[in-house]
PDB file of N, CA and C in Angstrom:
ATOM      1  N   MET A  17       9.376 -27.907   6.598  1.00  0.00           N
ATOM      2  CA  MET A  17       8.435 -27.586   6.198  1.00  0.00           C
ATOM      3  C   MET A  17       6.865 -27.426   6.675  1.00  0.00           C
ATOM      4  N   GLN A  18       6.780 -28.745   7.536  1.00  0.00           N
ATOM      5  CA  GLN A  18       5.297 -28.262   7.934  1.00  0.00           C
ATOM      6  C   GLN A  18       5.824 -27.742   9.815  1.00  0.00           C
ATOM      7  N   THR A  19       6.882 -27.552  10.232  1.00  0.00           N
ATOM      8  CA  THR A  19       7.298 -27.127  11.246  1.00  0.00           C
ATOM      9  C   THR A  19       7.363 -25.073  11.046  1.00  0.00           C
ATOM     10  N   ASN A  20       7.447 -24.485   9.195  1.00  0.00           N
ATOM     11  CA  ASN A  20       7.952 -23.411   8.936  1.00  0.00           C
ATOM     12  C   ASN A  20       6.618 -22.984   8.852  1.00  0.00           C
ATOM     13  N   VAL A  21       5.011 -23.922   7.949  1.00  0.00           N
ATOM     14  CA  VAL A  21       3.981 -23.379   8.326  1.00  0.00           C
ATOM     15  C   VAL A  21       3.107 -23.233   9.633  1.00  0.00           C
ATOM     16  N   MET A  22       4.027 -24.369  10.167  1.00  0.00           N
ATOM     17  CA  MET A  22       3.053 -24.000  11.735  1.00  0.00           C
ATOM     18  C   MET A  22       3.736 -22.574  12.332  1.00  0.00           C
ATOM     19  N   GLY A  23       5.217 -22.266  12.264  1.00  0.00           N
ATOM     20  CA  GLY A  23       5.757 -20.638  12.704  1.00  0.00           C
ATOM     21  C   GLY A  23       4.815 -19.836  11.858  1.00  0.00           C
ATOM     22  N   MET A  24       4.501 -20.019  10.667  1.00  0.00           N
ATOM     23  CA  MET A  24       4.079 -19.026   9.719  1.00  0.00           C
ATOM     24  C   MET A  24       2.143 -18.704  10.174  1.00  0.00           C
ATOM     25  N   GLN A  25       1.313 -19.583  10.599  1.00  0.00           N
ATOM     26  CA  GLN A  25       0.445 -19.338  11.699  1.00  0.00           C
ATOM     27  C   GLN A  25       0.505 -18.620  12.054  1.00  0.00           C
ATOM     28  N   LEU A  26       1.093 -19.126  13.078  1.00  0.00           N
ATOM     29  CA  LEU A  26       1.467 -18.534  14.905  1.00  0.00           C
ATOM     30  C   LEU A  26       2.281 -17.267  14.792  1.00  0.00           C
ATOM     31  N   TYR A  27       2.670 -16.805  13.855  1.00  0.00           N
ATOM     32  CA  TYR A  27       3.353 -15.717  13.637  1.00  0.00           C
ATOM     33  C   TYR A  27       2.560 -14.836  12.933  1.00  0.00           C
ATOM     34  N   GLU A  28       1.231 -15.217  11.767  1.00  0.00           N
ATOM     35  CA  GLU A  28       0.757 -14.888  11.245  1.00  0.00           C
ATOM     36  C   GLU A  28      -0.293 -13.780  12.337  1.00  0.00           C
ATOM     37  N   ARG A  29      -0.896 -14.608  12.861  1.00  0.00           N
ATOM     38  CA  ARG A  29      -2.059 -14.628  14.387  1.00  0.00           C
ATOM     39  C   ARG A  29      -1.504 -13.399  15.030  1.00  0.00           C
ATOM     40  N   LEU A  30      -0.117 -13.958  15.138  1.00  0.00           N
ATOM     41  CA  LEU A  30       0.515 -12.546  16.244  1.00  0.00           C
ATOM     42  C   LEU A  30       0.424 -10.851  15.796  1.00  0.00           C
ATOM     43  N   LYS A  31       0.747 -11.010  14.277  1.00  0.00           N
ATOM     44  CA  LYS A  31       1.254 -10.012  13.853  1.00  0.00           C
ATOM     45  C   LYS A  31       2.436  -9.436  13.464  1.00  0.00           C
ATOM     46  N   ASP A  32       2.677 -10.740  13.893  1.00  0.00           N
ATOM     47  CA  ASP A  32       4.743 -10.470  14.596  1.00  0.00           C
ATOM     48  C   ASP A  32       6.052 -10.269  12.783  1.00  0.00           C
ATOM     49  N   THR A  33       5.472  -8.997  12.470  1.00  0.00           N
ATOM     50  CA  THR A  33       6.026  -9.471  11.062  1.00  0.00           C
ATOM     51  C   THR A  33       7.976  -9.482  11.058  1.00  0.00           C
ATOM     52  N   ALA A  34       8.617  -9.802  12.269  1.00  0.00           N
ATOM     53  CA  ALA A  34      10.360  -9.508  12.049  1.00  0.00           C
ATOM     54  C   ALA A  34      10.312 -11.179  11.790  1.00  0.00           C
ATOM     55  N   HIS A  35       9.228 -11.784  12.994  1.00  0.00           N
ATOM     56  CA  HIS A  35       9.913 -13.374  12.309  1.00  0.00           C
ATOM     57  C   HIS A  35       8.983 -13.540  10.974  1.00  0.00           C
ATOM     58  N   LEU A  36       8.080 -13.392  10.699  1.00  0.00           N
ATOM     59  CA  LEU A  36       7.257 -13.344   9.367  1.00  0.00           C
ATOM     60  C   LEU A  36       8.146 -13.164   8.401  1.00  0.00           C
ATOM     61  N   ALA A  37       8.747 -12.835   8.120  1.00  0.00           N
ATOM     62  CA  ALA A  37       9.642 -12.398   7.558  1.00  0.00           C
ATOM     63  C   ALA A  37      11.243 -13.893   7.540  1.00  0.00           C
ATOM     64  N   ILE A  38      11.588 -14.359   8.587  1.00  0.00           N
ATOM     65  CA  ILE A  38      12.208 -15.679   8.551  1.00  0.00           C
ATOM     66  C   ILE A  38      11.348 -16.677   8.336  1.00  0.00           C
ATOM     67  N   ILE A  39      10.104 -16.684   8.352  1.00  0.00           N
ATOM     68  CA  ILE A  39       9.796 -18.195   8.061  1.00  0.00           C
ATOM     69  C   ILE A  39       9.213 -17.815   6.295  1.00  0.00           C
ATOM     70  N   TYR A  40       9.262 -16.714   6.174  1.00  0.00           N
ATOM     71  CA  TYR A  40       8.874 -16.770   4.547  1.00  0.00           C
ATOM     72  C   TYR A  40      10.023 -16.730   3.790  1.00  0.00           C
ATOM     73  N   THR A  41      11.200 -17.182   4.561  1.00  0.00           N
ATOM     74  CA  THR A  41      12.542 -16.904   4.012  1.00  0.00           C
ATOM     75  C   THR A  41      12.765 -18.663   3.707  1.00  0.00           C
ATOM     76  N   ASN A  42      12.428 -18.769   4.755  1.00  0.00           N
ATOM     77  CA  ASN A  42      12.763 -20.207   4.928  1.00  0.00           C
ATOM     78  C   ASN A  42      11.503 -21.205   4.245  1.00  0.00           C
ATOM     79  N   VAL A  43      10.524 -20.757   3.939  1.00  0.00           N
ATOM     80  CA  VAL A  43       9.445 -22.178   3.402  1.00  0.00           C
ATOM     81  C   VAL A  43      10.125 -21.452   1.520  1.00  0.00           C
ATOM     82  N   GLY A  44      10.141 -19.837   1.308  1.00  0.00           N
ATOM     83  CA  GLY A  44      10.832 -19.762   0.040  1.00  0.00           C
ATOM     84  C   GLY A  44      11.888 -21.032  -0.747  1.00  0.00           C
ATOM     85  N   ASN A  45      12.878 -21.181   0.267  1.00  0.00           N
ATOM     86  CA  ASN A  45      13.631 -21.888   0.239  1.00  0.00           C
ATOM     87  C   ASN A  45      13.438 -23.397   0.407  1.00  0.00           C
ATOM     88  N   CYS A  46      12.343 -23.300   0.724  1.00  0.00           N
ATOM     89  CA  CYS A  46      12.212 -25.004   1.477  1.00  0.00           C
ATOM     90  C   CYS A  46      11.318 -25.025  -0.455  1.00  0.00           C
ATOM     91  N   TYR A  47      11.133 -24.476  -1.039  1.00  0.00           N
ATOM     92  CA  TYR A  47      10.086 -24.305  -2.486  1.00  0.00           C
ATOM     93  C   TYR A  47      11.370 -24.982  -3.357  1.00  0.00           C
ATOM     94  N   SER A  48      12.141 -24.000  -3.322  1.00  0.00           N
ATOM     95  CA  SER A  48      13.157 -23.554  -4.134  1.00  0.00           C
ATOM     96  C   SER A  48      14.309 -24.741  -4.065  1.00  0.00           C
ATOM     97  N   ASN A  49      14.359 -26.008  -2.820  1.00  0.00           N
ATOM     98  CA  ASN A  49      14.967 -27.253  -2.842  1.00  0.00           C
ATOM     99  C   ASN A  49      13.780 -28.022  -3.473  1.00  0.00           C
ATOM    100  N   LEU A  50      12.917 -28.294  -3.667  1.00  0.00           N
ATOM    101  CA  LEU A  50      12.512 -29.021  -4.321  1.00  0.00           C
ATOM    102  C   LEU A  50      11.583 -28.912  -5.628  1.00  0.00           C
ATOM    103  N   ASN A  51      12.776 -27.412  -5.912  1.00  0.00           N
ATOM    104  CA  ASN A  51      12.320 -26.886  -7.363  1.00  0.00           C
ATOM    105  C   ASN A  51      11.091 -26.694  -7.873  1.00  0.00           C
ATOM    106  N   LEU A  52       9.907 -25.687  -6.622  1.00  0.00           N
ATOM    107  CA  LEU A  52       8.780 -25.650  -7.335  1.00  0.00           C
ATOM    108  C   LEU A  52       9.681 -23.534  -7.167  1.00  0.00           C
ATOM    109  N   PRO A  53       9.894 -23.187  -8.536  1.00  0.00           N
ATOM    110  CA  PRO A  53       9.895 -21.923  -8.156  1.00  0.00           C
ATOM    111  C   PRO A  53       9.428 -20.417  -8.465  1.00  0.00           C
ATOM    112  N   GLN A  54       8.149 -21.047  -8.746  1.00  0.00           N
ATOM    113  CA  GLN A  54       7.030 -19.560  -8.266  1.00  0.00           C
ATOM    114  C   GLN A  54       6.822 -19.538  -7.091  1.00  0.00           C
ATOM    115  N   LEU A  55       6.686 -20.807  -6.532  1.00  0.00           N
ATOM    116  CA  LEU A  55       6.648 -20.464  -4.710  1.00  0.00           C
ATOM    117  C   LEU A  55       7.025 -20.105  -4.349  1.00  0.00           C
ATOM    118  N   ALA A  56       7.930 -20.283  -5.009  1.00  0.00           N
ATOM    119  CA  ALA A  56       9.572 -19.421  -3.593  1.00  0.00           C
ATOM    120  C   ALA A  56      10.047 -18.426  -4.228  1.00  0.00           C
ATOM    121  N   VAL A  57       9.620 -17.665  -5.393  1.00  0.00           N
ATOM    122  CA  VAL A  57       9.556 -16.332  -5.701  1.00  0.00           C
ATOM    123  C   VAL A  57       8.514 -16.013  -4.960  1.00  0.00           C
ATOM    124  N   SER A  58       7.480 -16.586  -4.348  1.00  0.00           N
ATOM    125  CA  SER A  58       5.953 -15.635  -4.093  1.00  0.00           C
ATOM    126  C   SER A  58       6.396 -15.415  -2.091  1.00  0.00           C
ATOM    127  N   TYR A  59       7.296 -16.675  -1.637  1.00  0.00           N
ATOM    128  CA  TYR A  59       7.261 -16.467  -0.341  1.00  0.00           C
ATOM    129  C   TYR A  59       8.752 -15.345  -0.359  1.00  0.00           C
ATOM    130  N   HIS A  60       9.396 -15.521  -1.406  1.00  0.00           N
ATOM    131  CA  HIS A  60      10.588 -14.207  -1.409  1.00  0.00           C
ATOM    132  C   HIS A  60      10.131 -13.159  -1.045  1.00  0.00           C
ATOM    133  N   ILE A  61       8.949 -12.812  -2.035  1.00  0.00           N
ATOM    134  CA  ILE A  61       8.683 -11.987  -2.468  1.00  0.00           C
ATOM    135  C   ILE A  61       7.713 -10.712  -0.709  1.00  0.00           C
ATOM    136  N   LYS A  62       7.139 -11.681  -0.107  1.00  0.00           N
ATOM    137  CA  LYS A  62       6.841 -11.354   0.850  1.00  0.00           C
ATOM    138  C   LYS A  62       7.383 -11.056   1.619  1.00  0.00           C
ATOM    139  N   SER A  63       8.827 -12.143   1.862  1.00  0.00           N
ATOM    140  CA  SER A  63       9.445 -11.392   3.156  1.00  0.00           C
ATOM    141  C   SER A  63      10.270 -10.528   2.415  1.00  0.00           C
ATOM    142  N   LEU A  64      10.641  -9.857   1.110  1.00  0.00           N
ATOM    143  CA  LEU A  64      10.572  -8.532   0.953  1.00  0.00           C
ATOM    144  C   LEU A  64      10.029  -7.556   1.548  1.00  0.00           C
ATOM    145  N   GLN A  65       8.386  -7.643   0.900  1.00  0.00           N
ATOM    146  CA  GLN A  65       7.828  -6.799   1.049  1.00  0.00           C
ATOM    147  C   GLN A  65       7.656  -6.338   2.887  1.00  0.00           C
ATOM    148  N   ILE A  66       8.069  -7.179   3.445  1.00  0.00           N
ATOM    149  CA  ILE A  66       7.955  -6.956   4.948  1.00  0.00           C
ATOM    150  C   ILE A  66       9.637  -6.467   5.331  1.00  0.00           C
ATOM    151  N   SER A  67      10.104  -7.107   4.860  1.00  0.00           N
ATOM    152  CA  SER A  67      11.748  -6.159   5.522  1.00  0.00           C
ATOM    153  C   SER A  67      11.877  -4.697   4.799  1.00  0.00           C
ATOM    154  N   GLN A  68      10.900  -4.553   3.571  1.00  0.00           N
ATOM    155  CA  GLN A  68      10.800  -3.200   3.045  1.00  0.00           C
ATOM    156  C   GLN A  68      10.067  -2.081   3.769  1.00  0.00           C
ATOM    157  N   GLN A  69       9.210  -3.000   4.047  1.00  0.00           N
ATOM    158  CA  GLN A  69       8.218  -1.687   5.359  1.00  0.00           C
ATOM    159  C   GLN A  69       8.817  -1.660   6.863  1.00  0.00           C
ATOM    160  N   ARG A  70       9.823  -2.619   7.005  1.00  0.00           N
ATOM    161  CA  ARG A  70      10.445  -2.293   8.573  1.00  0.00           C
ATOM    162  C   ARG A  70      11.703  -1.678   8.244  1.00  0.00           C
ATOM    163  N   GLY A  71      11.770  -1.319   6.761  1.00  0.00           N
ATOM    164  CA  GLY A  71      13.579  -0.908   7.259  1.00  0.00           C
ATOM    165  C   GLY A  71      14.661  -1.435   6.802  1.00  0.00           C
ATOM    166  N   ASN A  72      14.447  -2.980   6.669  1.00  0.00           N
ATOM    167  CA  ASN A  72      15.253  -3.499   7.127  1.00  0.00           C
ATOM    168  C   ASN A  72      16.332  -4.083   6.499  1.00  0.00           C
ATOM    169  N   ASN A  73      17.240  -3.067   4.939  1.00  0.00           N
ATOM    170  CA  ASN A  73      18.124  -3.631   4.658  1.00  0.00           C
ATOM    171  C   ASN A  73      18.914  -4.432   4.699  1.00  0.00           C
ATOM    172  N   VAL A  74      19.037  -5.864   5.720  1.00  0.00           N
ATOM    173  CA  VAL A  74      20.096  -6.984   5.083  1.00  0.00           C
ATOM    174  C   VAL A  74      18.601  -7.651   4.760  1.00  0.00           C
ATOM    175  N   GLY A  75      17.574  -7.906   5.623  1.00  0.00           N
ATOM    176  CA  GLY A  75      16.388  -8.110   5.182  1.00  0.00           C
ATOM    177  C   GLY A  75      16.319  -7.950   3.476  1.00  0.00           C
ATOM    178  N   ILE A  76      15.998  -7.414   2.912  1.00  0.00           N
ATOM    179  CA  ILE A  76      15.450  -6.898   1.767  1.00  0.00           C
ATOM    180  C   ILE A  76      17.043  -7.401   0.891  1.00  0.00           C
ATOM    181  N   THR A  77      17.948  -7.544   1.207  1.00  0.00           N
ATOM    182  CA  THR A  77      19.546  -7.543   0.653  1.00  0.00           C
ATOM    183  C   THR A  77      19.356  -9.137   0.604  1.00  0.00           C
ATOM    184  N   LYS A  78      18.799  -9.954   1.513  1.00  0.00           N
ATOM    185  CA  LYS A  78      18.978 -11.199   1.794  1.00  0.00           C
ATOM    186  C   LYS A  78      17.865 -11.834   0.882  1.00  0.00           C
ATOM    187  N   ALA A  79      16.673 -10.926   0.823  1.00  0.00           N
ATOM    188  CA  ALA A  79      15.182 -11.150  -0.104  1.00  0.00           C
ATOM    189  C   ALA A  79      15.791 -11.049  -1.448  1.00  0.00           C
ATOM    190  N   TYR A  80      16.241 -10.287  -2.225  1.00  0.00           N
ATOM    191  CA  TYR A  80      16.683 -10.051  -3.389  1.00  0.00           C
ATOM    192  C   TYR A  80      17.573 -10.585  -3.694  1.00  0.00           C
ATOM    193  N   ASN A  81      18.640 -11.345  -2.936  1.00  0.00           N
ATOM    194  CA  ASN A  81      19.740 -12.083  -3.307  1.00  0.00           C
ATOM    195  C   ASN A  81      19.357 -13.567  -3.311  1.00  0.00           C
ATOM    196  N   ASN A  82      18.088 -14.435  -3.242  1.00  0.00           N
ATOM    197  CA  ASN A  82      16.785 -15.190  -2.558  1.00  0.00           C
ATOM    198  C   ASN A  82      16.305 -15.613  -4.042  1.00  0.00           C
ATOM    199  N   ILE A  83      15.948 -14.477  -4.221  1.00  0.00           N
ATOM    200  CA  ILE A  83      15.030 -14.129  -5.556  1.00  0.00           C
ATOM    201  C   ILE A  83      15.488 -14.566  -6.509  1.00  0.00           C
ATOM    202  N   ALA A  84      16.715 -13.928  -6.643  1.00  0.00           N
ATOM    203  CA  ALA A  84      17.743 -13.611  -7.516  1.00  0.00           C
ATOM    204  C   ALA A  84      18.359 -15.045  -8.263  1.00  0.00           C
ATOM    205  N   ILE A  85      18.878 -15.794  -6.761  1.00  0.00           N
ATOM    206  CA  ILE A  85      19.283 -17.565  -7.247  1.00  0.00           C
ATOM    207  C   ILE A  85      17.946 -18.424  -7.366  1.00  0.00           C
ATOM    208  N   VAL A  86      16.794 -17.762  -7.152  1.00  0.00           N
ATOM    209  CA  VAL A  86      16.030 -19.031  -7.606  1.00  0.00           C
ATOM    210  C   VAL A  86      16.074 -18.766  -9.301  1.00  0.00           C
ATOM    211  N   TYR A  87      15.711 -17.152  -9.618  1.00  0.00           N
ATOM    212  CA  TYR A  87      16.178 -16.711 -11.145  1.00  0.00           C
ATOM    213  C   TYR A  87      16.678 -17.963 -11.954  1.00  0.00           C
ATOM    214  N   GLU A  88      17.985 -17.847 -11.609  1.00  0.00           N
ATOM    215  CA  GLU A  88      19.354 -17.793 -11.367  1.00  0.00           C
ATOM    216  C   GLU A  88      19.128 -20.039 -12.092  1.00  0.00           C
ATOM    217  N   ARG A  89      18.939 -20.514 -11.190  1.00  0.00           N
ATOM    218  CA  ARG A  89      19.022 -22.203 -11.146  1.00  0.00           C
ATOM    219  C   ARG A  89      18.084 -22.674 -12.554  1.00  0.00           C
ATOM    220  N   ASN A  90      17.068 -21.756 -12.768  1.00  0.00           N
ATOM    221  CA  ASN A  90      15.853 -22.083 -13.192  1.00  0.00           C
ATOM    222  C   ASN A  90      16.461 -20.913 -14.377  1.00  0.00           C
ATOM    223  N   GLY A  91      17.854 -20.969 -14.868  1.00  0.00           N
ATOM    224  CA  GLY A  91      17.845 -20.508 -16.562  1.00  0.00           C
ATOM    225  C   GLY A  91      17.366 -19.058 -17.032  1.00  0.00           C
ATOM    226  N   ASN A  92      16.816 -18.221 -16.356  1.00  0.00           N
ATOM    227  CA  ASN A  92      15.910 -17.319 -16.240  1.00  0.00           C
ATOM    228  C   ASN A  92      17.624 -15.865 -15.682  1.00  0.00           C
ATOM    229  N   PHE A  93      18.113 -15.674 -16.241  1.00  0.00           N
ATOM    230  CA  PHE A  93      19.441 -15.347 -16.291  1.00  0.00           C
ATOM    231  C   PHE A  93      19.429 -13.236 -16.535  1.00  0.00           C
ATOM    232  N   GLU A  94      18.405 -12.871 -16.401  1.00  0.00           N
ATOM    233  CA  GLU A  94      17.864 -11.661 -16.982  1.00  0.00           C
ATOM    234  C   GLU A  94      17.226 -11.315 -15.679  1.00  0.00           C
ATOM    235  N   LYS A  95      16.710 -11.931 -15.142  1.00  0.00           N
ATOM    236  CA  LYS A  95      15.724 -11.800 -13.953  1.00  0.00           C
ATOM    237  C   LYS A  95      16.446 -11.626 -12.801  1.00  0.00           C
ATOM    238  N   ALA A  96      17.576 -12.817 -12.719  1.00  0.00           N
ATOM    239  CA  ALA A  96      18.498 -12.570 -11.736  1.00  0.00           C
ATOM    240  C   ALA A  96      19.181 -11.599 -11.578  1.00  0.00           C
ATOM    241  N   LEU A  97      19.772 -11.351 -12.592  1.00  0.00           N
ATOM    242  CA  LEU A  97      20.528  -9.966 -13.020  1.00  0.00           C
ATOM    243  C   LEU A  97      20.342  -8.924 -12.409  1.00  0.00           C
ATOM    244  N   GLU A  98      18.858  -8.483 -12.994  1.00  0.00           N
ATOM    245  CA  GLU A  98      17.605  -8.012 -12.200  1.00  0.00           C
ATOM    246  C   GLU A  98      18.162  -7.464 -10.583  1.00  0.00           C
ATOM    247  N   ASN A  99      18.004  -8.898 -10.334  1.00  0.00           N
ATOM    248  CA  ASN A  99      17.091  -8.887  -8.657  1.00  0.00           C
ATOM    249  C   ASN A  99      18.898  -8.914  -7.960  1.00  0.00           C
ATOM    250  N   TYR A 100      19.971  -9.483  -8.753  1.00  0.00           N
ATOM    251  CA  TYR A 100      21.321  -8.594  -7.987  1.00  0.00           C
ATOM    252  C   TYR A 100      21.848  -7.429  -8.339  1.00  0.00           C
ATOM    253  N   ARG A 101      21.297  -7.047  -9.117  1.00  0.00           N
ATOM    254  CA  ARG A 101      21.066  -5.178  -9.444  1.00  0.00           C
ATOM    255  C   ARG A 101      20.808  -4.489  -8.073  1.00  0.00           C
ATOM    256  N   ARG A 102      19.119  -5.142  -8.025  1.00  0.00           N
ATOM    257  CA  ARG A 102      18.184  -4.415  -6.965  1.00  0.00           C
ATOM    258  C   ARG A 102      19.063  -4.002  -5.415  1.00  0.00           C
ATOM    259  N   MET A 103      19.714  -5.620  -5.571  1.00  0.00           N
ATOM    260  CA  MET A 103      20.333  -5.650  -3.844  1.00  0.00           C
ATOM    261  C   MET A 103      20.994  -4.561  -3.282  1.00  0.00           C
ATOM    262  N   LEU A 104      21.996  -3.897  -4.793  1.00  0.00           N
ATOM    263  CA  LEU A 104      23.197  -3.317  -4.228  1.00  0.00           C
ATOM    264  C   LEU A 104      23.066  -2.044  -3.425  1.00  0.00           C
ATOM    265  N   GLY A 105      21.915  -1.345  -3.513  1.00  0.00           N
ATOM    266  CA  GLY A 105      21.528  -0.498  -2.964  1.00  0.00           C
ATOM    267  C   GLY A 105      21.775  -0.192  -1.314  1.00  0.00           C
ATOM    268  N   PRO A 106      20.717  -1.552  -1.068  1.00  0.00           N
ATOM    269  CA  PRO A 106      20.037  -2.184   0.340  1.00  0.00           C
ATOM    270  C   PRO A 106      21.595  -2.689   1.211  1.00  0.00           C
ATOM    271  N   ALA A 107      22.763  -3.349  -0.019  1.00  0.00           N
ATOM    272  CA  ALA A 107      23.428  -4.359   0.451  1.00  0.00           C
ATOM    273  C   ALA A 107      24.381  -2.749   0.916  1.00  0.00           C
ATOM    274  N   VAL A 108      24.745  -2.800   0.217  1.00  0.00           N
ATOM    275  CA  VAL A 108      25.895  -0.926   0.350  1.00  0.00           C
ATOM    276  C   VAL A 108      25.013  -0.042   2.014  1.00  0.00           C
ATOM    277  N   ALA A 109      23.701  -0.049   2.091  1.00  0.00           N
ATOM    278  CA  ALA A 109      23.111   0.642   3.028  1.00  0.00           C
ATOM    279  C   ALA A 109      23.432  -0.006   4.700  1.00  0.00           C
ATOM    280  N   THR A 110      23.720  -1.402   4.126  1.00  0.00           N
ATOM    281  CA  THR A 110      23.584  -2.274   5.829  1.00  0.00           C
ATOM    282  C   THR A 110      25.111  -1.828   6.189  1.00  0.00           C
ATOM    283  N   GLY A 111      25.946  -1.608   5.286  1.00  0.00           N
ATOM    284  CA  GLY A 111      27.515  -0.999   6.012  1.00  0.00           C
ATOM    285  C   GLY A 111      28.194  -2.672   6.313  1.00  0.00           C
ATOM    286  N   LYS A 112      27.511  -3.330   5.992  1.00  0.00           N
ATOM    287  CA  LYS A 112      27.931  -5.056   5.939  1.00  0.00           C
ATOM    288  C   LYS A 112      29.256  -4.539   4.800  1.00  0.00           C
ATOM    289  N   LYS A 113      30.738  -5.061   4.390  1.00  0.00           N
ATOM    290  CA  LYS A 113      31.057  -4.910   3.015  1.00  0.00           C
ATOM    291  C   LYS A 113      30.410  -6.449   2.513  1.00  0.00           C
ATOM    292  N   THR A 114      30.736  -8.324   3.200  1.00  0.00           N
ATOM    293  CA  THR A 114      30.227  -9.132   2.293  1.00  0.00           C
ATOM    294  C   THR A 114      29.129  -9.119   1.031  1.00  0.00           C
ATOM    295  N   TYR A 115      28.146  -7.733   2.218  1.00  0.00           N
ATOM    296  CA  TYR A 115      26.607  -7.540   0.937  1.00  0.00           C
ATOM    297  C   TYR A 115      27.234  -7.086   0.264  1.00  0.00           C
ATOM    298  N   TRP A 116      27.546  -5.948   0.158  1.00  0.00           N
ATOM    299  CA  TRP A 116      27.950  -5.274  -1.107  1.00  0.00           C
ATOM    300  C   TRP A 116      28.925  -5.908  -2.180  1.00  0.00           C
ATOM    301  N   ARG A 117      30.060  -6.611  -1.389  1.00  0.00           N
ATOM    302  CA  ARG A 117      30.678  -6.248  -1.977  1.00  0.00           C
ATOM    303  C   ARG A 117      30.377  -7.902  -3.510  1.00  0.00           C
ATOM    304  N   SER A 118      29.609  -8.792  -2.403  1.00  0.00           N
ATOM    305  CA  SER A 118      28.861  -9.911  -3.834  1.00  0.00           C
ATOM    306  C   SER A 118      28.417  -9.377  -4.480  1.00  0.00           C
ATOM    307  N   SER A 119      27.833  -8.248  -4.436  1.00  0.00           N
ATOM    308  CA  SER A 119      26.773  -7.600  -5.106  1.00  0.00           C
ATOM    309  C   SER A 119      27.150  -7.282  -5.929  1.00  0.00           C
ATOM    310  N   MET A 120      28.138  -6.356  -5.736  1.00  0.00           N
ATOM    311  CA  MET A 120      28.908  -5.517  -7.251  1.00  0.00           C
ATOM    312  C   MET A 120      29.608  -6.371  -7.489  1.00  0.00           C
ATOM    313  N   ALA A 121      30.218  -7.362  -7.479  1.00  0.00           N
ATOM    314  CA  ALA A 121      30.820  -8.525  -8.433  1.00  0.00           C
ATOM    315  C   ALA A 121      29.732  -9.081  -9.205  1.00  0.00           C
ATOM    316  N   ILE A 122      28.988  -9.498  -8.733  1.00  0.00           N
ATOM    317  CA  ILE A 122      27.802 -10.160  -9.706  1.00  0.00           C
ATOM    318  C   ILE A 122      27.113  -9.081 -10.377  1.00  0.00           C
ATOM    319  N   SER A 123      26.602  -7.757 -10.458  1.00  0.00           N
ATOM    320  CA  SER A 123      26.154  -6.710 -10.536  1.00  0.00           C
ATOM    321  C   SER A 123      27.227  -6.553 -12.382  1.00  0.00           C
ATOM    322  N   ALA A 124      27.884  -6.682 -11.829  1.00  0.00           N
ATOM    323  CA  ALA A 124      29.093  -6.202 -12.799  1.00  0.00           C
ATOM    324  C   ALA A 124      29.796  -7.016 -14.034  1.00  0.00           C
ATOM    325  N   GLN A 125      29.737  -8.373 -13.818  1.00  0.00           N
ATOM    326  CA  GLN A 125      29.984  -9.293 -15.151  1.00  0.00           C
ATOM    327  C   GLN A 125      28.972  -9.300 -16.073  1.00  0.00           C
ATOM    328  N   PRO A 126      29.682  -8.918 -17.207  1.00  0.00           N
ATOM    329  CA  PRO A 126      29.320  -8.949 -18.120  1.00  0.00           C
ATOM    330  C   PRO A 126      28.555 -10.358 -18.473  1.00  0.00           C
ATOM    331  N   THR A 127      27.147  -9.635 -19.355  1.00  0.00           N
ATOM    332  CA  THR A 127      26.169 -11.153 -19.240  1.00  0.00           C
ATOM    333  C   THR A 127      25.840 -11.179 -21.049  1.00  0.00           C
ATOM    334  N   LYS A 128      25.168 -12.127 -21.150  1.00  0.00           N
ATOM    335  CA  LYS A 128      25.255 -12.811 -22.807  1.00  0.00           C
ATOM    336  C   LYS A 128      23.436 -13.183 -22.478  1.00  0.00           C
ATOM    337  N   ILE A 129      22.789 -11.911 -22.980  1.00  0.00           N
ATOM    338  CA  ILE A 129      21.502 -12.657 -22.665  1.00  0.00           C
ATOM    339  C   ILE A 129      20.528 -13.152 -23.510  1.00  0.00           C
TER     340      ILE A 129
END
């Protein structure tokens, strides 16, 4: 985590948004693993916003997926499903079948909320 924070400070100073998005994802994953879901989601949203600004559909897809995973792990299945569905458009736009197939499979699942 310390390395990510140092990297985040460096890339923020350099205004290197491509690397910042990656660092924010890593920090979000760290917080998720530490069972700090609010912090995890906040960093994944930062990564999402950068990816959206850059038009990076792979980054957008991964960010929505990471947000959905955090919500799913914490029992908020409605929010999880909402984010899995949001990743479908960008996932298809990547042209990578692995992204859009998993998104479609998850989004198509019947839910009991």
